[in-house]
Short mmCIF file of C-alpha atoms in Angstrom, two decimals:
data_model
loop_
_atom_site.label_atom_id
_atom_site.label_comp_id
_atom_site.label_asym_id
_atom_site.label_seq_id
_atom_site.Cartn_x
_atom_site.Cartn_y
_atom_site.Cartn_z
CA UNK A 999 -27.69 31.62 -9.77
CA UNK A 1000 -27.25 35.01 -10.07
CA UNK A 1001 -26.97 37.26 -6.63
CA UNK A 1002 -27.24 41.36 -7.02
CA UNK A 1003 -25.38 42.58 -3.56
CA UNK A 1004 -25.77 46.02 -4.05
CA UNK A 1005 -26.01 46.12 -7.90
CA UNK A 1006 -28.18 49.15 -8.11
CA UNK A 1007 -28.52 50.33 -11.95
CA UNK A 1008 -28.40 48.12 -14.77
CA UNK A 1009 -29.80 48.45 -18.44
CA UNK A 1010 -30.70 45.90 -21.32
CA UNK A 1011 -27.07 45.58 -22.47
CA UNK A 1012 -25.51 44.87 -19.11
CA UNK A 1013 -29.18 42.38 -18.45
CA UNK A 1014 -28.01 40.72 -21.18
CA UNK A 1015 -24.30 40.71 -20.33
CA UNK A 1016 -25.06 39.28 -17.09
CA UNK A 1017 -27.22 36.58 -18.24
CA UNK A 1018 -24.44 35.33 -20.94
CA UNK A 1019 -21.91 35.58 -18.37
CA UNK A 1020 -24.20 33.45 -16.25
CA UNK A 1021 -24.98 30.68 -19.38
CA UNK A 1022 -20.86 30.13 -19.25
CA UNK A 1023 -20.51 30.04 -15.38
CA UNK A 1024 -23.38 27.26 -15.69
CA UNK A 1025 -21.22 25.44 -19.15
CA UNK A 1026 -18.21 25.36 -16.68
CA UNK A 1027 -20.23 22.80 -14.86
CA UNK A 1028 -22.71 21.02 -16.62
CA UNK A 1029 -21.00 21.18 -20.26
CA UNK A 1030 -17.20 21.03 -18.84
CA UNK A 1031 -17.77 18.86 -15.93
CA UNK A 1032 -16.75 21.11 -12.98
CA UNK A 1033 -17.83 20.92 -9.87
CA UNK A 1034 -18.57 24.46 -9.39
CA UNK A 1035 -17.80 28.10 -10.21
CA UNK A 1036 -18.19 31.64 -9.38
CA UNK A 1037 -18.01 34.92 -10.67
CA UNK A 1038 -18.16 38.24 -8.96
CA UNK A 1039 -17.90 41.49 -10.78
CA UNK A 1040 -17.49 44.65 -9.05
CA UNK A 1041 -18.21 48.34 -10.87
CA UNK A 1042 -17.33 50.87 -8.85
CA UNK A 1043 -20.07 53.48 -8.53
CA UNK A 1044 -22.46 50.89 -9.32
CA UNK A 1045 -22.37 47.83 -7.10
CA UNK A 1046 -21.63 44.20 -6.94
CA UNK A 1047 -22.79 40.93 -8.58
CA UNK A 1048 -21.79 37.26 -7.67
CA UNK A 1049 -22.86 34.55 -10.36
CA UNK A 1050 -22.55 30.98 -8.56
CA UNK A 1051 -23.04 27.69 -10.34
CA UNK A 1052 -22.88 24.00 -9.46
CA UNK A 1053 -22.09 22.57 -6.05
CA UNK A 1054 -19.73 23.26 -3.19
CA UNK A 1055 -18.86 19.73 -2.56
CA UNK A 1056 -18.64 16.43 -3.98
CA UNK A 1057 -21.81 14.94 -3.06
CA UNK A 1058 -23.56 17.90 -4.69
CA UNK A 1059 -25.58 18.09 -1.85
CA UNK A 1060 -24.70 22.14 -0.95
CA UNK A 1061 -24.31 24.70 -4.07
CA UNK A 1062 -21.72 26.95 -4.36
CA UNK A 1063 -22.58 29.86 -1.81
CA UNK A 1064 -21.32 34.14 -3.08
CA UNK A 1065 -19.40 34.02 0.47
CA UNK A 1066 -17.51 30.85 -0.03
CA UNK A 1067 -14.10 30.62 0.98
CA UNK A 1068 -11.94 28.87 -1.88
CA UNK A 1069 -7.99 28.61 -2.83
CA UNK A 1070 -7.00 31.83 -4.29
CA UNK A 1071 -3.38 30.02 -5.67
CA UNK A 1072 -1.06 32.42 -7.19
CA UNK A 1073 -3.14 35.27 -6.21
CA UNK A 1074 -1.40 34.56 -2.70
CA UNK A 1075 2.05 36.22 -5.00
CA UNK A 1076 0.46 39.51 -4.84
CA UNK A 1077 -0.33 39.38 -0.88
CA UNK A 1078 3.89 38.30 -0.56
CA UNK A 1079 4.73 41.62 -2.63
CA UNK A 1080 2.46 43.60 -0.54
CA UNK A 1081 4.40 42.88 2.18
CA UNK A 1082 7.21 42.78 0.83
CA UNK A 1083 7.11 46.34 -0.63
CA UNK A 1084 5.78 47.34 2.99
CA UNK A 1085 8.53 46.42 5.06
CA UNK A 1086 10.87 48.16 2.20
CA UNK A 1087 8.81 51.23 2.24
CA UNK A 1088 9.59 50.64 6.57
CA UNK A 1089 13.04 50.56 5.93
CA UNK A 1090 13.51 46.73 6.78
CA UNK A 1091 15.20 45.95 3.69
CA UNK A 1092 16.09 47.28 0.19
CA UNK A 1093 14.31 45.23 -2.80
CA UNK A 1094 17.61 45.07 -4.26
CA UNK A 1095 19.52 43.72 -1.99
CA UNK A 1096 20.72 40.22 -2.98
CA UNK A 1097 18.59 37.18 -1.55
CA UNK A 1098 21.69 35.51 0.79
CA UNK A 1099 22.35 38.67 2.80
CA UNK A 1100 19.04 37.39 4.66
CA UNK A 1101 19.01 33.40 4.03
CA UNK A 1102 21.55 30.94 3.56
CA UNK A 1103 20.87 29.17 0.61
CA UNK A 1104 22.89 27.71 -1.89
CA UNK A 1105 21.55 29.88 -5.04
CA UNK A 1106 23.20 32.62 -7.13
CA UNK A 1107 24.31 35.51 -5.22
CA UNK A 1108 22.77 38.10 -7.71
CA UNK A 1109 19.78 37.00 -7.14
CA UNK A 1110 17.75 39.93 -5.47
CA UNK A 1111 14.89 40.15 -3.61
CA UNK A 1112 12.88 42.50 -6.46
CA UNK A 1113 14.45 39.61 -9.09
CA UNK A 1114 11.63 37.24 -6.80
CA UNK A 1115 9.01 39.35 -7.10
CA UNK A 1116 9.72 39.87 -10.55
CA UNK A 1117 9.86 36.40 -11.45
CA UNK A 1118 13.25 37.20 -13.03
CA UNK A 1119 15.60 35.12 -10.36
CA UNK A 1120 16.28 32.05 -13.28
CA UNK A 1121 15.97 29.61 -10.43
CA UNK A 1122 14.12 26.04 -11.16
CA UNK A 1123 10.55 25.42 -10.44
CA UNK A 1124 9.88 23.20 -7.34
CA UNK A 1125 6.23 22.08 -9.05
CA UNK A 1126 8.42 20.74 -11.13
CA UNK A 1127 9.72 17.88 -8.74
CA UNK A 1128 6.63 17.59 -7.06
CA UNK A 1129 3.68 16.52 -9.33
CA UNK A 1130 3.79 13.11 -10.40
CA UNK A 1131 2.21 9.46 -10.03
CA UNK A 1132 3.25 9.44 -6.53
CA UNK A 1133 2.46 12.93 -4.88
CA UNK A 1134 0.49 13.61 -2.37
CA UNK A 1135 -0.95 16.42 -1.38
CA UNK A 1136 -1.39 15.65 2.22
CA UNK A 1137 2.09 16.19 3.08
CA UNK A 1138 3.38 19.07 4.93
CA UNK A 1139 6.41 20.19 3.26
CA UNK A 1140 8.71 22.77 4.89
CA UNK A 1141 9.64 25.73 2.60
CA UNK A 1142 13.48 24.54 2.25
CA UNK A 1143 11.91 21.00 1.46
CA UNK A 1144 10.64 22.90 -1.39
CA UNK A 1145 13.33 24.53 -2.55
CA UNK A 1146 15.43 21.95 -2.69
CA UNK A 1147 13.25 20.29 -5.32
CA UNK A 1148 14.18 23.17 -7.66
CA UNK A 1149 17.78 23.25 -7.11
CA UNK A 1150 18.52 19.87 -9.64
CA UNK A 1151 17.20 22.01 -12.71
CA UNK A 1152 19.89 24.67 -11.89
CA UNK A 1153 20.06 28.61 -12.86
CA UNK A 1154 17.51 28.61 -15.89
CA UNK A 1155 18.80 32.06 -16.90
CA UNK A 1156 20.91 34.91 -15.54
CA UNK A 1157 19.21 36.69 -12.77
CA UNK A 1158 16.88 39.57 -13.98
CA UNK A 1159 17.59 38.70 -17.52
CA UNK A 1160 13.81 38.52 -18.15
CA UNK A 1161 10.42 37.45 -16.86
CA UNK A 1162 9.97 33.75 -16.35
CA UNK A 1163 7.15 32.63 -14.16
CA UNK A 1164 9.35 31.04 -10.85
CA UNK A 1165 7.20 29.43 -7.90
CA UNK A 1166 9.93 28.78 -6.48
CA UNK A 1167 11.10 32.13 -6.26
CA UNK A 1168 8.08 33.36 -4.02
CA UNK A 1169 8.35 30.36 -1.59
CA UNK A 1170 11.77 32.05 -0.86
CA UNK A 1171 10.06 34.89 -0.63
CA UNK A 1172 8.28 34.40 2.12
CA UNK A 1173 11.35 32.63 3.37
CA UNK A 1174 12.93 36.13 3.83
CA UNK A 1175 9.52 37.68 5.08
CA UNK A 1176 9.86 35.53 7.76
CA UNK A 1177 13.58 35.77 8.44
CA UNK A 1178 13.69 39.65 9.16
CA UNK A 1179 10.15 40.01 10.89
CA UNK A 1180 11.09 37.16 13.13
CA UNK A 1181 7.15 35.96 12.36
CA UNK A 1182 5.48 33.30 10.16
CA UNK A 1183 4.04 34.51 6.79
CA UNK A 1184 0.58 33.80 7.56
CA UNK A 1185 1.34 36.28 10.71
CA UNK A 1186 2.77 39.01 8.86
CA UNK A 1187 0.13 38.26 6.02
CA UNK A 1188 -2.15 39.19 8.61
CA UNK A 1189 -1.16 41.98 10.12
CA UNK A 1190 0.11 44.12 6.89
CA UNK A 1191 -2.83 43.06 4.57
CA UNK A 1192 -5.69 40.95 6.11
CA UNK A 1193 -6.51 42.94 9.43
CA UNK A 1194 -6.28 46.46 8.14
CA UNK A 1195 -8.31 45.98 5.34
CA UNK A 1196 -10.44 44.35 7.63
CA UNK A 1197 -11.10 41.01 6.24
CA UNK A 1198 -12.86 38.09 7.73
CA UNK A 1199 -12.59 35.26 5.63
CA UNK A 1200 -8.90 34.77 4.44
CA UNK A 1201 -5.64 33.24 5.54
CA UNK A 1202 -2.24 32.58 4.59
CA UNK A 1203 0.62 30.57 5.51
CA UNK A 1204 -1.67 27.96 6.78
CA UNK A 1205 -4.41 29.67 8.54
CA UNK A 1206 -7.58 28.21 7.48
CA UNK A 1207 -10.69 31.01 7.76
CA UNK A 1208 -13.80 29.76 9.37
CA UNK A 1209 -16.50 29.19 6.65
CA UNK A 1210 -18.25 27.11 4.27
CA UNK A 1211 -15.45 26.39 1.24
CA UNK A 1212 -15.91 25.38 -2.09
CA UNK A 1213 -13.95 22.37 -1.86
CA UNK A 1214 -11.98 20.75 -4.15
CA UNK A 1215 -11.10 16.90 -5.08
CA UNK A 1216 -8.38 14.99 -6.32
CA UNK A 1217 -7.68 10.83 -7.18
CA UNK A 1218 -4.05 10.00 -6.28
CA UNK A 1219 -2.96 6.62 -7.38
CA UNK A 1220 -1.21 6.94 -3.40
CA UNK A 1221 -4.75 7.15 -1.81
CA UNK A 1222 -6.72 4.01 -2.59
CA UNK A 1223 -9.58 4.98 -0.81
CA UNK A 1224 -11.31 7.28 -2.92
CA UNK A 1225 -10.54 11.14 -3.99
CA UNK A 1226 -8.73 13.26 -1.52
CA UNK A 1227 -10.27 16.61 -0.65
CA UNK A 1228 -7.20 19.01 -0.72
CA UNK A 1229 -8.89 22.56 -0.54
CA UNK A 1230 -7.04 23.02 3.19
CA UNK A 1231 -3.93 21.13 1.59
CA UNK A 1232 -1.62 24.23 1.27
CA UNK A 1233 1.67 23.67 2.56
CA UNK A 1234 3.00 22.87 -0.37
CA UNK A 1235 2.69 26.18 -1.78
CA UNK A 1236 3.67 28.57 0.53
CA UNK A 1237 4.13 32.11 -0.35
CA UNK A 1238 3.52 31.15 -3.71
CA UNK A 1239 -0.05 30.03 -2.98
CA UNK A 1240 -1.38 28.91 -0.29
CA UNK A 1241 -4.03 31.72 0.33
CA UNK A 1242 -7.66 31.11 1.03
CA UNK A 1243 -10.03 34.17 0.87
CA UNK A 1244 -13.48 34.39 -1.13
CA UNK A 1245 -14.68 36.66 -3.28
CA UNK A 1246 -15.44 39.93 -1.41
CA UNK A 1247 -12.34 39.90 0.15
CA UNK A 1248 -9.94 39.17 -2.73
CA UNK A 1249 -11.52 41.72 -4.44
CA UNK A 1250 -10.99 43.84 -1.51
CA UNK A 1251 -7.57 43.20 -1.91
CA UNK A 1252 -7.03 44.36 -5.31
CA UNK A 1253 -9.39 47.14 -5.44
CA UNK A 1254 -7.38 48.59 -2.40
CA UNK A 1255 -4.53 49.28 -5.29
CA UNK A 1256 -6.81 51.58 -6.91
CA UNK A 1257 -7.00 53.47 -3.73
CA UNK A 1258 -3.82 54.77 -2.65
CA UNK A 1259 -5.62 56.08 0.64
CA UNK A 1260 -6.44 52.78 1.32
CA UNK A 1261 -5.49 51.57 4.72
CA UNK A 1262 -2.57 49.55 2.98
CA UNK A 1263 -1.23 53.27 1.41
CA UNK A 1264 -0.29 50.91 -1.82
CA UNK A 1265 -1.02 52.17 -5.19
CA UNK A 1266 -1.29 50.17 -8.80
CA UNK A 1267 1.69 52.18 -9.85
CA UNK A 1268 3.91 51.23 -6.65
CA UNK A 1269 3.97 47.24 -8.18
CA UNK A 1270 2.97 48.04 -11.84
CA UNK A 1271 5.51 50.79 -12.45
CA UNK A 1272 8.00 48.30 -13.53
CA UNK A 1273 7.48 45.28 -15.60
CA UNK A 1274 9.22 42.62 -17.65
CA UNK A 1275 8.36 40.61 -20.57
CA UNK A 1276 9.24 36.64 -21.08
CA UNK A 1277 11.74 35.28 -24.13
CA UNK A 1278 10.35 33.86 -27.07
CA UNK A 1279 10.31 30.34 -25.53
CA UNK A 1280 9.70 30.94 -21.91
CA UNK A 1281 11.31 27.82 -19.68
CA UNK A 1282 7.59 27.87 -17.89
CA UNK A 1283 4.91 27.61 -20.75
CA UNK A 1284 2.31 30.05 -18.78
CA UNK A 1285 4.91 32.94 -18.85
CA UNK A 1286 4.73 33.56 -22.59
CA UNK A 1287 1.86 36.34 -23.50
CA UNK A 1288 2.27 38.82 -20.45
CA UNK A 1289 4.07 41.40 -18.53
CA UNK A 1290 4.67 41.22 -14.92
CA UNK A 1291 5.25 43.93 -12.35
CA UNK A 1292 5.50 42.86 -8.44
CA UNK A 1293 3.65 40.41 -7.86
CA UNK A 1294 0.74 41.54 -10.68
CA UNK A 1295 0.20 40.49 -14.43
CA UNK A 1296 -0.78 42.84 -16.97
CA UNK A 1297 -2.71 41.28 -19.88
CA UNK A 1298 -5.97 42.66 -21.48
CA UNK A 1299 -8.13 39.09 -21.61
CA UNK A 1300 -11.09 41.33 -22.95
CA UNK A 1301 -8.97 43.89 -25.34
CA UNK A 1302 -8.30 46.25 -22.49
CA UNK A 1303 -5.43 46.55 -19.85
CA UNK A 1304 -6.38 44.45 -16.70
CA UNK A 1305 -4.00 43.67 -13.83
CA UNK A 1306 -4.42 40.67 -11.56
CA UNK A 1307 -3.58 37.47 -10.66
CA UNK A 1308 -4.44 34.01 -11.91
CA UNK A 1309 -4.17 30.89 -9.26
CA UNK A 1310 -3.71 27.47 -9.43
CA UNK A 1311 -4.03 24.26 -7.37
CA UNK A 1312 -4.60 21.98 -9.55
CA UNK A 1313 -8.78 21.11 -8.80
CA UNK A 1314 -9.30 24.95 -8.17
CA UNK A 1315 -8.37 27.76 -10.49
CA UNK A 1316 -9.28 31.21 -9.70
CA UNK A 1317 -7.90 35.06 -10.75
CA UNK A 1318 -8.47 38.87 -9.87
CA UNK A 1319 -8.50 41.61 -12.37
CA UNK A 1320 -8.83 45.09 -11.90
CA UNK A 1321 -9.32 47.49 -14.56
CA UNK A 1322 -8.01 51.14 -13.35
CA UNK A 1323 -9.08 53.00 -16.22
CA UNK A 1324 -13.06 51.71 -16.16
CA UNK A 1325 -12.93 51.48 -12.25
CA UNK A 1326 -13.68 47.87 -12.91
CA UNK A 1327 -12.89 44.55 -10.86
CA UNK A 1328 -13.67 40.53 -11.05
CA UNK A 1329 -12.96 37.40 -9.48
CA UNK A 1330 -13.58 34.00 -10.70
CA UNK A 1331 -13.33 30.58 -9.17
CA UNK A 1332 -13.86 26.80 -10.62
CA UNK A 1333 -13.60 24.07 -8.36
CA UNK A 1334 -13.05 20.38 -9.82
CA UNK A 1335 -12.70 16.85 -9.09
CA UNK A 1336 -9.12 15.59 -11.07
CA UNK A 1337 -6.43 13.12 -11.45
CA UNK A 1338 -3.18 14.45 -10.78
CA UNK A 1339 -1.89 12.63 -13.62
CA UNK A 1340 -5.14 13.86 -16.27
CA UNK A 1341 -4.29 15.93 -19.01
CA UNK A 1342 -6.66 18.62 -20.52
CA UNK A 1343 -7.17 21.21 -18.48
CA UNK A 1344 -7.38 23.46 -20.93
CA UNK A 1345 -10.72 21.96 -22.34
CA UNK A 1346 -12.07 21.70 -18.34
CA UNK A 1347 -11.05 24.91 -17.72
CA UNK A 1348 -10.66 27.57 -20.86
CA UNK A 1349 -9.38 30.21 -18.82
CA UNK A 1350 -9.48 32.94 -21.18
CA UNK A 1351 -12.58 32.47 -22.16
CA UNK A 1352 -14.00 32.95 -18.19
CA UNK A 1353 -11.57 35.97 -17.58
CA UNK A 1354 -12.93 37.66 -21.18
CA UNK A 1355 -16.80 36.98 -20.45
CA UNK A 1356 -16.30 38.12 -16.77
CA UNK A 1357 -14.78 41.51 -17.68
CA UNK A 1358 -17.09 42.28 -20.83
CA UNK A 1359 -19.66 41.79 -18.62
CA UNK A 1360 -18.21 43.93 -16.03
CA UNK A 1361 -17.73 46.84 -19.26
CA UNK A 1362 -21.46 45.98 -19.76
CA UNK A 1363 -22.78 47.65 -16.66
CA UNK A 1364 -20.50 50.25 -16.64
CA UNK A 1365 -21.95 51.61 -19.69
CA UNK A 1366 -24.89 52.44 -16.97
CA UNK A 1367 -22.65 54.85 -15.23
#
């Protein structure tokens, strides 16, 4: 189903676009097997389009909704940047002051707070230690619980050596967002980022927003009972992704960066102006083939530069790219029903070919400006 917001000019190319880009949304589910997926592309001067395909739950007995409220993963590193980079900009700390000065962990004291946000610390990954035959995602873990998994695989690399993507390093994070605010993430998430951009249907940190969600499933040999809907299971990725928002509001997010008059007063350039690049052989396979700034990737999924996020929980992968030059933005979303111990995602879920079809159709109607 295709939904025009406020879409208000179009031609034959970008008709065409949009009904391509609405075949694949539809292949995610009935070719692929998803549950359900979204699209919404956003051109500024133009208007807004949400593409929606398959169901919202497991029973297929609601389809997937433009407003629905789903896990935005990684995406969630962004938000801990922003706020971040906020309460340095305050004066609250220095992004390159080392990590211990404001926790007590036992970690490499060069480790700074930009090498976090940077994925450049060389610290283990938690996820690491976490999925297997027995997890479960029903168990509230508290953010040293998590960090502790990590610790076994030791210092991967020498702090800031180079990029290498580091969950661990944003659940720390928001570890030291807490620590010096003397509030909870999803608190300061909320006041530095949600409320002044005036969002109504996201949460961090473990505040759920009211709303219909497209929900996500997954069998765990540890629940016998059937699959385990884990789209309000979060706790396990805090800082590093435990956001829910839906689509108008995460593209509110990162559209805000393309504003610098924005009520956030953050530009593209205050978290892009920097960025690192991955070794040949990355120690996490997703780092090789990008650049990363704070808390943003730069990679050009349809032969142009794009900044964003992709996010992962497993049974729902989503991203947010903004194009600065073409004044261009999308979000996607697929929601599935997995096995935390089945291979294959990459034939469920052929990211790159979403992302690309998403943002050439975006290009599409822009050619109507």
């Amino acid at each position: 189903m295709t939904q025009l917001n406020d879409l208000a000019t179009t031609n034959s190319f970008a008709t065409d676009a949009l009904a391509r880009c609405e075949r694949v949304a539809t292949d995610f589910v009935e070719k692929l097997g998803n549950l359900g997926a979204l699209v919404a592309i956003d051109v500024e001067g133009i208007g807004r389009v949400t593409i929606t395909a398959g169901h919202s739950n497991i029973e297929k007995s609601r389809s997937v909704q433009p407003d629905d409220i789903y896990q935005i993963g990684s995406q969630s590193k962004t938000i801990t940047a922003m706020i971040l980079f906020l309460m340095a900009r305050d004066g609250q700390l220095d992004l390159d002051d080392p990590v211990i000065e404001f926790i007590d962990l036992p970690i490499d004291r060069r480790i700074t707070v930009r090498h976090l946000m940077m994925n450049a610390s060389g610290l283990g990954e938690f996820t690491q230690g976490m999925f297997g035959p027995r997890a479960d995602m029903r168990i509230r873990y508290a953010p040293r619980d998590l960090v502790a998994l990590a610790l076994p695989q030791g210092q991967i690399f020498d702090p800031g050596a180079r990029f290498d993507y580091c969950n661990t390093g944003w659940v720390i994070a928001a570890m030291i967002i807490e620590a010096i605010s003397g509030k909870s993430y999803g608190q300061m998430a909320a006041e530095r980022v949600v409320n002044p951009l005036g969002l109504q249907r996201t949460g961090f940190g473990g505040n759920i927003p009211q709303g219909e969600r497209m929900q996500c499933y997954m069998t765990l040999p540890v629940v016998p009972d059937g699959p385990l809907e884990t789209s309000t299971c979060v706790s396990w990725a805090f800082g590093a992704g435990d956001g829910l928002s839906c689509a108008d509001d995460i593209l509110a997010i990162y559209k805000s960066l393309l504003h610098p008059d924005s009520p956030l007063g953050i530009s593209l350039d205050d978290l892009a102006h920097e960025t690192l690049k991955p070794c040949a052989e990355p120690y996490f396979p997703m780092s090789k083939g990008m650049e990363y700034g704070l808390g943003l990737e730069r990679r050009a999924w349809a032969g142009a530069e794009v900044w964003g996020h992709p996010g992962s929980t497993a049974a729902c992968r989503t991203s947010t790219w903004i194009d600065a030059q073409r004044r261009v933005a999308v979000a996607t979303a697929v929601t599935d029903h997995i096995s935390i111990v089945t291979p294959g995602d990459d034939l469920t879920y052929p990211r790159a070919q979403l992302f690309a079809m998403a943002l050439n159709t975006a290009y599409a109607i822009a050619t109507a400006r």
